[in-house]
PDB file of N, CA and C in Angstrom:
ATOM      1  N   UNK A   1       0.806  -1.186   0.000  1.00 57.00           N
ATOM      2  CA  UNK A   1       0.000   0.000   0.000  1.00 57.00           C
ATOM      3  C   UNK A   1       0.847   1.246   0.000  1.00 57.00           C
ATOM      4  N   UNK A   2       0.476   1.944  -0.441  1.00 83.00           N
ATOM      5  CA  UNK A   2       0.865   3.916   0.033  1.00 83.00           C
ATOM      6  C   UNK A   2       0.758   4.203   1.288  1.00 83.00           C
ATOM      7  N   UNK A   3       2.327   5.029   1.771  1.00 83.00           N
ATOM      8  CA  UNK A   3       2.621   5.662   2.982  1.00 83.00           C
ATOM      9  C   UNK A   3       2.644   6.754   2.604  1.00 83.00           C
ATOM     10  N   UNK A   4       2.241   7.609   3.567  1.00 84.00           N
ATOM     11  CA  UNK A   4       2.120   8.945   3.537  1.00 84.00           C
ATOM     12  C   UNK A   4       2.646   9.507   4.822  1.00 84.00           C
ATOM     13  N   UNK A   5       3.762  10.143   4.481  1.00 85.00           N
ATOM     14  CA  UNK A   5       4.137  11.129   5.444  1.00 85.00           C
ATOM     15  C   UNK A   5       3.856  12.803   5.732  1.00 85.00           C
ATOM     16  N   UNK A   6       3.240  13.386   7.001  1.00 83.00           N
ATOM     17  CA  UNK A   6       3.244  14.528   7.013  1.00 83.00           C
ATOM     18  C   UNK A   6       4.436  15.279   6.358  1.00 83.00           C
ATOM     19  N   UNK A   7       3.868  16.577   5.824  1.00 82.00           N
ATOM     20  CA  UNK A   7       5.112  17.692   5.406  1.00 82.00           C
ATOM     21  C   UNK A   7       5.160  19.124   7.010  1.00 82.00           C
ATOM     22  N   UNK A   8       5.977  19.056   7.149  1.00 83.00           N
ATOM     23  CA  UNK A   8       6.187  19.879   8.257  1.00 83.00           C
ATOM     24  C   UNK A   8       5.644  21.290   7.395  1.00 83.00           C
ATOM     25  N   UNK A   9       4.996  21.765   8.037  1.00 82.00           N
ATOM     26  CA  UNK A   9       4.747  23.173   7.454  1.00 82.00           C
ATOM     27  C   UNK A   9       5.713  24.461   7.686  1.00 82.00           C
ATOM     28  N   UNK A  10       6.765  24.319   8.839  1.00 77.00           N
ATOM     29  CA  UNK A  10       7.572  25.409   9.345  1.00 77.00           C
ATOM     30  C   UNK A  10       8.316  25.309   8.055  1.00 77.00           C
ATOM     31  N   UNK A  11       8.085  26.065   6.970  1.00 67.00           N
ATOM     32  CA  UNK A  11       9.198  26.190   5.975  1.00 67.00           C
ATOM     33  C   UNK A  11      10.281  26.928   6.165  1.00 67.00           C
ATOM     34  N   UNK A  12      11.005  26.653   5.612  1.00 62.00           N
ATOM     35  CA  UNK A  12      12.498  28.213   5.853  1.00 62.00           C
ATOM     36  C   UNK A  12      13.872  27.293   6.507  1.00 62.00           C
ATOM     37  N   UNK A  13      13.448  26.106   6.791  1.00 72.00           N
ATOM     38  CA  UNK A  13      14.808  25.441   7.921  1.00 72.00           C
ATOM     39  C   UNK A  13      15.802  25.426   6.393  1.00 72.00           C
ATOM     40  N   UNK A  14      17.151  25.863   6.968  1.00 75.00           N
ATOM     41  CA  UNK A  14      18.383  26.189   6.128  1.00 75.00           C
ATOM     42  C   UNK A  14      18.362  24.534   5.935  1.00 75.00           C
ATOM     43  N   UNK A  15      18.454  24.086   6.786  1.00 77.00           N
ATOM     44  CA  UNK A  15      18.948  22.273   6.634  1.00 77.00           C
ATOM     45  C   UNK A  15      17.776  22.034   5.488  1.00 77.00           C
ATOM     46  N   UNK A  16      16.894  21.874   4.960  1.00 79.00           N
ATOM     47  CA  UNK A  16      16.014  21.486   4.423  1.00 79.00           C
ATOM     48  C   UNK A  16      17.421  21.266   3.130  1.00 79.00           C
ATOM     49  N   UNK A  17      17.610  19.892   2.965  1.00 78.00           N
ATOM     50  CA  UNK A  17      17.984  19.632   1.202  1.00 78.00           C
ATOM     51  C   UNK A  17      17.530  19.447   0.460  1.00 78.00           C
ATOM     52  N   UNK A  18      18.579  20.315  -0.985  1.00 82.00           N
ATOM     53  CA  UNK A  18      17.794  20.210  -2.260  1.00 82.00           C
ATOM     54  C   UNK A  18      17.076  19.507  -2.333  1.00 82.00           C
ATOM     55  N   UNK A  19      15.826  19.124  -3.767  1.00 83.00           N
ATOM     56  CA  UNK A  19      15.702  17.858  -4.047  1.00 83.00           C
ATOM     57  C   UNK A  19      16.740  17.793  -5.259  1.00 83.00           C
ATOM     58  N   UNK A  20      16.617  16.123  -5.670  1.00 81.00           N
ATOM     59  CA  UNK A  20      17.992  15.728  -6.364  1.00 81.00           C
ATOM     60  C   UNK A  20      17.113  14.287  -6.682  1.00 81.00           C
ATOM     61  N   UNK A  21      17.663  14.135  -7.770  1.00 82.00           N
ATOM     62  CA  UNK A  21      17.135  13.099  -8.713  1.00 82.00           C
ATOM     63  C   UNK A  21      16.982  11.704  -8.027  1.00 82.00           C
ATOM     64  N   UNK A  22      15.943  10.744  -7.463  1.00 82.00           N
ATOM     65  CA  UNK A  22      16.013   9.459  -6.712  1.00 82.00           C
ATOM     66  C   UNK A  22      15.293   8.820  -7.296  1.00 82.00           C
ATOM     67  N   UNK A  23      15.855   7.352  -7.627  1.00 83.00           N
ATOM     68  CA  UNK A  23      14.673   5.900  -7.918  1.00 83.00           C
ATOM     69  C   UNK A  23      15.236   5.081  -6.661  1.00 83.00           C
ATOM     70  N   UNK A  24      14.170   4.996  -5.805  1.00 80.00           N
ATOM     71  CA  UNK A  24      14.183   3.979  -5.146  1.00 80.00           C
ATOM     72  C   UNK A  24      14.310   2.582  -5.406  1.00 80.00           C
ATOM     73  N   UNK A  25      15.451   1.582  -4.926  1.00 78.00           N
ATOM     74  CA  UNK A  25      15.191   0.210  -5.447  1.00 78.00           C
ATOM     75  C   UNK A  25      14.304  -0.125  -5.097  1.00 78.00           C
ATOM     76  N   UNK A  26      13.224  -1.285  -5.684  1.00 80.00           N
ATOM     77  CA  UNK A  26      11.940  -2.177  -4.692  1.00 80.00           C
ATOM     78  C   UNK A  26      11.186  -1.160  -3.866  1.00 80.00           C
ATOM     79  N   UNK A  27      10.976  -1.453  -2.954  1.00 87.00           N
ATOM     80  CA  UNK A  27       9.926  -1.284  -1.813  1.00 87.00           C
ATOM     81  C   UNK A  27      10.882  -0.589  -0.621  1.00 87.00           C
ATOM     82  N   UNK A  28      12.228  -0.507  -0.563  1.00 88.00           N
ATOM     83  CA  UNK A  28      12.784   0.027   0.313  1.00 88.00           C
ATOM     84  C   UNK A  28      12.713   1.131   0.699  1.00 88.00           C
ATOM     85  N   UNK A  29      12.345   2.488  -0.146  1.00 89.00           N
ATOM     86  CA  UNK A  29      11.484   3.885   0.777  1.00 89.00           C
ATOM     87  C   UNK A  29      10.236   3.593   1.193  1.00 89.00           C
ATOM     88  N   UNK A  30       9.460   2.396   0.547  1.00 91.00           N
ATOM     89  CA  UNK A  30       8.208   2.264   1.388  1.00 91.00           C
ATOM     90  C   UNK A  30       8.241   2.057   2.254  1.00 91.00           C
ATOM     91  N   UNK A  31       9.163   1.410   3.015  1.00 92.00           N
ATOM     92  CA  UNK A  31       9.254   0.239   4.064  1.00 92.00           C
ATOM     93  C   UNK A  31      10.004   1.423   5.567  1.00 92.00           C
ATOM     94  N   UNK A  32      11.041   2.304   4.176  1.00 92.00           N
ATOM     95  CA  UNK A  32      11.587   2.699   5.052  1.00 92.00           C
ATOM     96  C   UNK A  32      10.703   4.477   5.974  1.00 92.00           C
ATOM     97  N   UNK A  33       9.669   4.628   4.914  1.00 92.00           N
ATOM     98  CA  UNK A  33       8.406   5.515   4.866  1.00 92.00           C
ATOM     99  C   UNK A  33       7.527   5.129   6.428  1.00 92.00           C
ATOM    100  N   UNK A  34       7.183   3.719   6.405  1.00 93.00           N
ATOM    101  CA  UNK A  34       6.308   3.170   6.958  1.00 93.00           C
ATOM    102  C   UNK A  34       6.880   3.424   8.889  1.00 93.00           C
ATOM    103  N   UNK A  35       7.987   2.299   8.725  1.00 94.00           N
ATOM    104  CA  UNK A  35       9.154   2.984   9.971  1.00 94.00           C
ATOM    105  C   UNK A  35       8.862   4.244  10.311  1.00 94.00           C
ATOM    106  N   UNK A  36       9.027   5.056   9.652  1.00 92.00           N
ATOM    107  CA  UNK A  36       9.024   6.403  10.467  1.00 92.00           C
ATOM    108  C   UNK A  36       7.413   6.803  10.588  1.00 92.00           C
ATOM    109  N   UNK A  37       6.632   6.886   9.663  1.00 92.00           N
ATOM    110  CA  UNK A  37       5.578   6.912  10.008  1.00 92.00           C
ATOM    111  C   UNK A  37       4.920   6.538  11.151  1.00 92.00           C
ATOM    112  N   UNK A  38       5.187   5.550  12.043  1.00 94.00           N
ATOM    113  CA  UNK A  38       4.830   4.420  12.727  1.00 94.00           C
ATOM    114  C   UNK A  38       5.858   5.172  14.156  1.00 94.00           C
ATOM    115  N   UNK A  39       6.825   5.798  13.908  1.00 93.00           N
ATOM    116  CA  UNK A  39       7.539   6.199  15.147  1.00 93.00           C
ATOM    117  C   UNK A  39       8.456   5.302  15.370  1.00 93.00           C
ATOM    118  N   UNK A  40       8.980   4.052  14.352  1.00 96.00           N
ATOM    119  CA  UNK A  40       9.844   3.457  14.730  1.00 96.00           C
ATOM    120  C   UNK A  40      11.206   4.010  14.389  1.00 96.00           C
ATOM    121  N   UNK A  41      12.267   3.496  15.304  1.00 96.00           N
ATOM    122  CA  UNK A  41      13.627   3.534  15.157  1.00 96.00           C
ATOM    123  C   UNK A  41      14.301   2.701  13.631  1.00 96.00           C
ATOM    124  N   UNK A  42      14.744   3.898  12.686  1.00 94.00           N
ATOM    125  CA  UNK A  42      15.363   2.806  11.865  1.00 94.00           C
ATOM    126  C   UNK A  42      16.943   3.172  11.523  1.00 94.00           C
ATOM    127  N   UNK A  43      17.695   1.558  11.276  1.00 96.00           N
ATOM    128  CA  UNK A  43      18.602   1.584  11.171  1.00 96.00           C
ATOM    129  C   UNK A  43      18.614   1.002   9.292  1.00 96.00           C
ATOM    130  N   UNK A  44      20.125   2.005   8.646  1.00 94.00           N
ATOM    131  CA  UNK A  44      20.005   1.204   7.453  1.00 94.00           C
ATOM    132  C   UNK A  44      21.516   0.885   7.393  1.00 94.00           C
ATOM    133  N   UNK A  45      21.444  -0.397   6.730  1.00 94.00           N
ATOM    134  CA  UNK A  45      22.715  -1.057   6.890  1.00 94.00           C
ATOM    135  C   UNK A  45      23.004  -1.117   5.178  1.00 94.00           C
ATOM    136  N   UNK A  46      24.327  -0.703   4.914  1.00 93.00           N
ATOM    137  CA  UNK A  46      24.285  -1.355   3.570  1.00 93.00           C
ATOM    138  C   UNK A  46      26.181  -1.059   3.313  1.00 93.00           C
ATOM    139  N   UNK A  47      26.316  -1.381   1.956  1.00 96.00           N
ATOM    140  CA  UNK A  47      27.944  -0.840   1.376  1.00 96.00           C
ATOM    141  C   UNK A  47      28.095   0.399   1.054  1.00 96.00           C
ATOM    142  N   UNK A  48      28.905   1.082   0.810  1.00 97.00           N
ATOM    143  CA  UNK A  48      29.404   2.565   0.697  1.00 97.00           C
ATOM    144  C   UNK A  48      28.628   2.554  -0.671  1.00 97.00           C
ATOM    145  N   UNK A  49      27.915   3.453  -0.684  1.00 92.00           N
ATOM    146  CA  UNK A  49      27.378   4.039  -1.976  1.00 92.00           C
ATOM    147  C   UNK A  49      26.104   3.354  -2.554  1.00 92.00           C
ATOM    148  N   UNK A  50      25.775   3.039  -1.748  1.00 89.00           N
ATOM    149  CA  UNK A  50      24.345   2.419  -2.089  1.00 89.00           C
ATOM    150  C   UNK A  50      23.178   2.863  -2.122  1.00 89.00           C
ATOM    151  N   UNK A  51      22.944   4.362  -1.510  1.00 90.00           N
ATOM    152  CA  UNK A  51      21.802   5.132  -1.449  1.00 90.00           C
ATOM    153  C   UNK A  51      21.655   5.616  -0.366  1.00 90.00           C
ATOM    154  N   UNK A  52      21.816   5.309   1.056  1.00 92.00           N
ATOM    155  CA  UNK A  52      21.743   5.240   2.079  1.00 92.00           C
ATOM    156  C   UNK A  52      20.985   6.850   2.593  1.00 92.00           C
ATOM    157  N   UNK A  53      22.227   7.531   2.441  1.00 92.00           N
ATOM    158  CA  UNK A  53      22.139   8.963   2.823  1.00 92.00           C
ATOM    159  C   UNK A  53      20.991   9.591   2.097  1.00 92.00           C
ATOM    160  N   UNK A  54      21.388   9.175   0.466  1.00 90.00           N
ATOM    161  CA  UNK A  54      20.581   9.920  -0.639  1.00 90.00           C
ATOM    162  C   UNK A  54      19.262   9.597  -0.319  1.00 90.00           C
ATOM    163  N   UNK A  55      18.331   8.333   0.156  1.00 92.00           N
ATOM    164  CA  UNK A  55      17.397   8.012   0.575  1.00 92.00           C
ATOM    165  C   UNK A  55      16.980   8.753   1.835  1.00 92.00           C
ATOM    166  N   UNK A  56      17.631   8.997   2.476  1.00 91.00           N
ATOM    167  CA  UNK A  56      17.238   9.936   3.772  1.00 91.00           C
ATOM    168  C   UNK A  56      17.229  11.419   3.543  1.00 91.00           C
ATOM    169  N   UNK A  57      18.073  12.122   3.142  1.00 90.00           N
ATOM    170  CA  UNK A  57      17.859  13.529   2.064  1.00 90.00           C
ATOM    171  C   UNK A  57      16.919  13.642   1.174  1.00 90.00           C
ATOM    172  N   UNK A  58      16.685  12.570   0.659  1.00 89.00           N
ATOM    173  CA  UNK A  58      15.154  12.670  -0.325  1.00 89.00           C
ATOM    174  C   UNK A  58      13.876  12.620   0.534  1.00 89.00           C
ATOM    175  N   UNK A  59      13.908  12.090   1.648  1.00 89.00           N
ATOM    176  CA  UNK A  59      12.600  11.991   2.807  1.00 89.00           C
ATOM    177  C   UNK A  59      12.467  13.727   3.140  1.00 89.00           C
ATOM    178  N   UNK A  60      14.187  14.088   3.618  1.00 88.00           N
ATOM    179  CA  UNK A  60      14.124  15.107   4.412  1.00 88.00           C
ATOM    180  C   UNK A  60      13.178  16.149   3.520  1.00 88.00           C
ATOM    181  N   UNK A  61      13.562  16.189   2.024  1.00 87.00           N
ATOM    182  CA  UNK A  61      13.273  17.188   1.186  1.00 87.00           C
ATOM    183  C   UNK A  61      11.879  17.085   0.803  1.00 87.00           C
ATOM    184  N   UNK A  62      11.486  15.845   0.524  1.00 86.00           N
ATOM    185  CA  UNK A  62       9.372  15.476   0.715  1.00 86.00           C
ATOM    186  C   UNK A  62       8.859  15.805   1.753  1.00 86.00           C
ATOM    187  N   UNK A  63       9.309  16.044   2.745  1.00 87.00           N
ATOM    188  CA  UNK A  63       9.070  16.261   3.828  1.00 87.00           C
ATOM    189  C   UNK A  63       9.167  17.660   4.609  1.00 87.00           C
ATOM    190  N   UNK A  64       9.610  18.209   4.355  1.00 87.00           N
ATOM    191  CA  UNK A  64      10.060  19.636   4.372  1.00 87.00           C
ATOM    192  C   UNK A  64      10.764  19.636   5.909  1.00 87.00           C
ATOM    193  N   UNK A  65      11.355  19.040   6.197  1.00 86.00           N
ATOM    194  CA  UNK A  65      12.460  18.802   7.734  1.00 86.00           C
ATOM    195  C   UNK A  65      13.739  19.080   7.381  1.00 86.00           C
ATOM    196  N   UNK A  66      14.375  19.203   8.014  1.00 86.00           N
ATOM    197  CA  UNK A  66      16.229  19.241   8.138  1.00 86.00           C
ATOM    198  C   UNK A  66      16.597  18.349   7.875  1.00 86.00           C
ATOM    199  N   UNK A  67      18.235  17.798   7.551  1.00 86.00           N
ATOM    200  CA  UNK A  67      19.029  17.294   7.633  1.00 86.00           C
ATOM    201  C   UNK A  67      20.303  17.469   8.024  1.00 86.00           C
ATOM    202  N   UNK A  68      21.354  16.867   8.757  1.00 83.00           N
ATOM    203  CA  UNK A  68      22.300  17.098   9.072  1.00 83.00           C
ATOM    204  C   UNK A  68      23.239  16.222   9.275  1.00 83.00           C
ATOM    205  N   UNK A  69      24.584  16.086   8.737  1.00 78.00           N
ATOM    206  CA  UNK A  69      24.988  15.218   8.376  1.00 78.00           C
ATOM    207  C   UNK A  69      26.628  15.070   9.757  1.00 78.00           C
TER     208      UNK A  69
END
């Protein structure tokens, strides 16, 4: 199914990143959508360069929240 995350309405946070070009592999922003939605703690495990960050900067930026690295 479709997750839907609130967009923070406080616009203006400097941290807010660009958006920037993302295809999610599979179901993994859904999953990883759902997690936060839900208030859970998530951890992502993977190899150097796999999306990791870029997947979390793309939330931050749908989302209209910060990031900080």
């Amino acid at each position: 199914g479709n997750v839907e995350l609130s967009v923070n309405p406080n616009g203006g946070n400097p941290f807010v990143p660009p958006e920037q070009y993302y295809i999610p592999a599979g179901d993994y922003l859904e999953k990883v959508m759902w997690g936060v939605a839900q208030g859970l703690p998530i951890l992502l495990i993977g190899e150097t360069g796999v999306g990791k960050t870029l997947l979390v900067r793309h939330l931050a930026n749908r989302t209209n929240n910060g990031f900080r690295r």
